[in-house]
Amino acid sequence: MKIENTKAQMRKGVLEYCILSVLKDGEAYTSDILETLKDAKMLVVEGTIYPLLTRLKNAGLLSYRWEESTSGPPRKYYELTETGQLFLNELNTTWSELQQAVNRVTSENTKK
């Protein structure tokens, strides 16, 4: 088993949560979302994020608006819907519980 595969699967598992979290303070353009994720050391490429944004939009968690750009095609800006904010609140709770559980398990195993 290759460690890189496991690491990639771990990142994929939290990517939707991270995208919703990036949008918690307001709307963002896709490249801004990507930059924030990359700055946080989340290894994400455009080919991964666009299908995720579409899935989150289709699930009613995100909405978007088009804005004309002076330097190219119009830009799509994403933001959380009310449902998306409620969903994110639930994920925050779940993440906290999961983090505590993993910390408990991994710290117990290092004591043995």
PDB file of C-alpha atoms in Angstrom:
ATOM      1  CA  MET A   1       0.000   0.000   0.000  1.00  0.00           C
ATOM      2  CA  LYS A   2       1.356   3.413  -0.951  1.00  0.00           C
ATOM      3  CA  ILE A   3       1.205   6.172   1.651  1.00  0.00           C
ATOM      4  CA  GLU A   4       0.484   8.817  -1.004  1.00  0.00           C
ATOM      5  CA  ASN A   5      -2.801   7.088  -1.919  1.00  0.00           C
ATOM      6  CA  THR A   6      -3.920   7.102   1.713  1.00  0.00           C
ATOM      7  CA  LYS A   7      -2.953  10.754   2.132  1.00  0.00           C
ATOM      8  CA  ALA A   8      -4.883  11.695  -1.023  1.00  0.00           C
ATOM      9  CA  GLN A   9      -7.970   9.836   0.213  1.00  0.00           C
ATOM     10  CA  MET A  10      -7.790  11.657   3.559  1.00  0.00           C
ATOM     11  CA  ARG A  11      -7.627  15.032   1.790  1.00  0.00           C
ATOM     12  CA  LYS A  12     -10.520  14.125  -0.531  1.00  0.00           C
ATOM     13  CA  GLY A  13     -12.600  13.187   2.488  1.00  0.00           C
ATOM     14  CA  VAL A  14     -12.457  16.707   3.900  1.00  0.00           C
ATOM     15  CA  LEU A  15     -12.358  18.747   0.691  1.00  0.00           C
ATOM     16  CA  GLU A  16     -16.086  19.555   0.526  1.00  0.00           C
ATOM     17  CA  TYR A  17     -15.976  20.659   4.158  1.00  0.00           C
ATOM     18  CA  CYS A  18     -12.974  22.886   3.416  1.00  0.00           C
ATOM     19  CA  ILE A  19     -14.680  24.477   0.389  1.00  0.00           C
ATOM     20  CA  LEU A  20     -17.783  25.286   2.424  1.00  0.00           C
ATOM     21  CA  SER A  21     -15.561  26.692   5.178  1.00  0.00           C
ATOM     22  CA  VAL A  22     -13.731  28.952   2.719  1.00  0.00           C
ATOM     23  CA  LEU A  23     -17.105  30.407   1.716  1.00  0.00           C
ATOM     24  CA  LYS A  24     -18.391  30.953   5.267  1.00  0.00           C
ATOM     25  CA  ASP A  25     -17.369  34.633   5.248  1.00  0.00           C
ATOM     26  CA  GLY A  26     -18.766  35.476   1.817  1.00  0.00           C
ATOM     27  CA  GLU A  27     -18.629  34.796  -1.873  1.00  0.00           C
ATOM     28  CA  ALA A  28     -15.468  33.826  -3.728  1.00  0.00           C
ATOM     29  CA  TYR A  29     -14.259  33.211  -7.261  1.00  0.00           C
ATOM     30  CA  THR A  30     -13.005  29.692  -7.999  1.00  0.00           C
ATOM     31  CA  SER A  31      -9.359  30.732  -8.257  1.00  0.00           C
ATOM     32  CA  ASP A  32      -9.642  32.421  -4.836  1.00  0.00           C
ATOM     33  CA  ILE A  33     -11.034  29.196  -3.357  1.00  0.00           C
ATOM     34  CA  LEU A  34      -8.189  27.224  -4.939  1.00  0.00           C
ATOM     35  CA  GLU A  35      -5.586  29.677  -3.657  1.00  0.00           C
ATOM     36  CA  THR A  36      -6.946  29.489  -0.107  1.00  0.00           C
ATOM     37  CA  LEU A  37      -6.900  25.694  -0.202  1.00  0.00           C
ATOM     38  CA  LYS A  38      -3.387  25.588  -1.656  1.00  0.00           C
ATOM     39  CA  ASP A  39      -2.145  28.088   0.956  1.00  0.00           C
ATOM     40  CA  ALA A  40      -3.432  25.653   3.576  1.00  0.00           C
ATOM     41  CA  LYS A  41      -1.411  22.855   1.903  1.00  0.00           C
ATOM     42  CA  MET A  42      -4.502  21.117   0.514  1.00  0.00           C
ATOM     43  CA  LEU A  43      -3.323  19.659  -2.795  1.00  0.00           C
ATOM     44  CA  VAL A  44      -6.155  20.599  -5.127  1.00  0.00           C
ATOM     45  CA  VAL A  45      -6.310  21.139  -8.881  1.00  0.00           C
ATOM     46  CA  GLU A  46      -8.940  22.860 -11.001  1.00  0.00           C
ATOM     47  CA  GLY A  47     -10.100  19.541 -12.419  1.00  0.00           C
ATOM     48  CA  THR A  48     -11.055  18.447  -8.910  1.00  0.00           C
ATOM     49  CA  ILE A  49     -12.719  21.604  -7.633  1.00  0.00           C
ATOM     50  CA  TYR A  50     -15.130  22.337 -10.500  1.00  0.00           C
ATOM     51  CA  PRO A  51     -17.059  19.056 -10.193  1.00  0.00           C
ATOM     52  CA  LEU A  52     -17.189  19.528  -6.411  1.00  0.00           C
ATOM     53  CA  LEU A  53     -18.560  23.063  -6.739  1.00  0.00           C
ATOM     54  CA  THR A  54     -21.185  21.803  -9.191  1.00  0.00           C
ATOM     55  CA  ARG A  55     -22.173  18.981  -6.853  1.00  0.00           C
ATOM     56  CA  LEU A  56     -22.452  21.365  -3.891  1.00  0.00           C
ATOM     57  CA  LYS A  57     -24.526  23.763  -5.990  1.00  0.00           C
ATOM     58  CA  ASN A  58     -26.821  20.969  -7.204  1.00  0.00           C
ATOM     59  CA  ALA A  59     -27.281  19.878  -3.588  1.00  0.00           C
ATOM     60  CA  GLY A  60     -28.516  23.388  -2.746  1.00  0.00           C
ATOM     61  CA  LEU A  61     -25.535  24.211  -0.540  1.00  0.00           C
ATOM     62  CA  LEU A  62     -24.054  26.854  -2.847  1.00  0.00           C
ATOM     63  CA  SER A  63     -25.367  29.455  -5.234  1.00  0.00           C
ATOM     64  CA  TYR A  64     -23.446  31.524  -7.727  1.00  0.00           C
ATOM     65  CA  ARG A  65     -23.615  34.712  -9.707  1.00  0.00           C
ATOM     66  CA  TRP A  66     -21.863  35.819 -12.869  1.00  0.00           C
ATOM     67  CA  GLU A  67     -19.785  38.988 -12.952  1.00  0.00           C
ATOM     68  CA  GLU A  68     -18.293  40.553 -16.056  1.00  0.00           C
ATOM     69  CA  SER A  69     -14.511  40.670 -16.088  1.00  0.00           C
ATOM     70  CA  THR A  70     -12.388  43.393 -17.645  1.00  0.00           C
ATOM     71  CA  SER A  71      -9.637  40.873 -18.384  1.00  0.00           C
ATOM     72  CA  GLY A  72     -11.485  37.945 -19.931  1.00  0.00           C
ATOM     73  CA  PRO A  73     -14.680  35.942 -19.750  1.00  0.00           C
ATOM     74  CA  PRO A  74     -17.302  36.515 -17.035  1.00  0.00           C
ATOM     75  CA  ARG A  75     -16.467  35.089 -13.617  1.00  0.00           C
ATOM     76  CA  LYS A  76     -18.640  32.834 -11.509  1.00  0.00           C
ATOM     77  CA  TYR A  77     -18.698  33.763  -7.814  1.00  0.00           C
ATOM     78  CA  TYR A  78     -19.907  31.124  -5.335  1.00  0.00           C
ATOM     79  CA  GLU A  79     -21.509  31.646  -1.941  1.00  0.00           C
ATOM     80  CA  LEU A  80     -23.171  29.534   0.728  1.00  0.00           C
ATOM     81  CA  THR A  81     -26.938  29.290   0.676  1.00  0.00           C
ATOM     82  CA  GLU A  82     -28.869  29.268   3.939  1.00  0.00           C
ATOM     83  CA  THR A  83     -29.028  25.482   3.627  1.00  0.00           C
ATOM     84  CA  GLY A  84     -25.275  25.445   2.987  1.00  0.00           C
ATOM     85  CA  GLN A  85     -24.642  27.429   6.168  1.00  0.00           C
ATOM     86  CA  LEU A  86     -26.755  24.996   8.209  1.00  0.00           C
ATOM     87  CA  PHE A  87     -24.932  22.080   6.573  1.00  0.00           C
ATOM     88  CA  LEU A  88     -21.570  23.679   7.399  1.00  0.00           C
ATOM     89  CA  ASN A  89     -22.637  24.153  11.020  1.00  0.00           C
ATOM     90  CA  GLU A  90     -23.390  20.424  11.226  1.00  0.00           C
ATOM     91  CA  LEU A  91     -20.058  19.571   9.606  1.00  0.00           C
ATOM     92  CA  ASN A  92     -18.253  21.809  12.119  1.00  0.00           C
ATOM     93  CA  THR A  93     -19.758  19.773  14.948  1.00  0.00           C
ATOM     94  CA  THR A  94     -18.960  16.493  13.216  1.00  0.00           C
ATOM     95  CA  TRP A  95     -15.389  17.587  12.495  1.00  0.00           C
ATOM     96  CA  SER A  96     -14.840  18.550  16.120  1.00  0.00           C
ATOM     97  CA  GLU A  97     -16.177  15.193  17.328  1.00  0.00           C
ATOM     98  CA  LEU A  98     -14.117  13.297  14.747  1.00  0.00           C
ATOM     99  CA  GLN A  99     -10.980  15.232  15.593  1.00  0.00           C
ATOM    100  CA  GLN A 100     -11.409  14.487  19.306  1.00  0.00           C
ATOM    101  CA  ALA A 101     -12.035  10.794  18.611  1.00  0.00           C
ATOM    102  CA  VAL A 102      -9.000  10.466  16.350  1.00  0.00           C
ATOM    103  CA  ASN A 103      -6.819  12.321  18.854  1.00  0.00           C
ATOM    104  CA  ARG A 104      -8.043  10.016  21.608  1.00  0.00           C
ATOM    105  CA  VAL A 105      -7.326   6.888  19.582  1.00  0.00           C
ATOM    106  CA  THR A 106      -3.960   8.002  18.256  1.00  0.00           C
ATOM    107  CA  SER A 107      -2.710   9.338  21.602  1.00  0.00           C
ATOM    108  CA  GLU A 108      -3.803   6.124  23.361  1.00  0.00           C
ATOM    109  CA  ASN A 109      -1.917   4.043  20.825  1.00  0.00           C
ATOM    110  CA  THR A 110       1.281   6.043  21.283  1.00  0.00           C
ATOM    111  CA  LYS A 111       1.188   5.412  25.061  1.00  0.00           C
ATOM    112  CA  LYS A 112       1.320   1.616  24.655  1.00  0.00           C
TER     113      LYS A 112
END
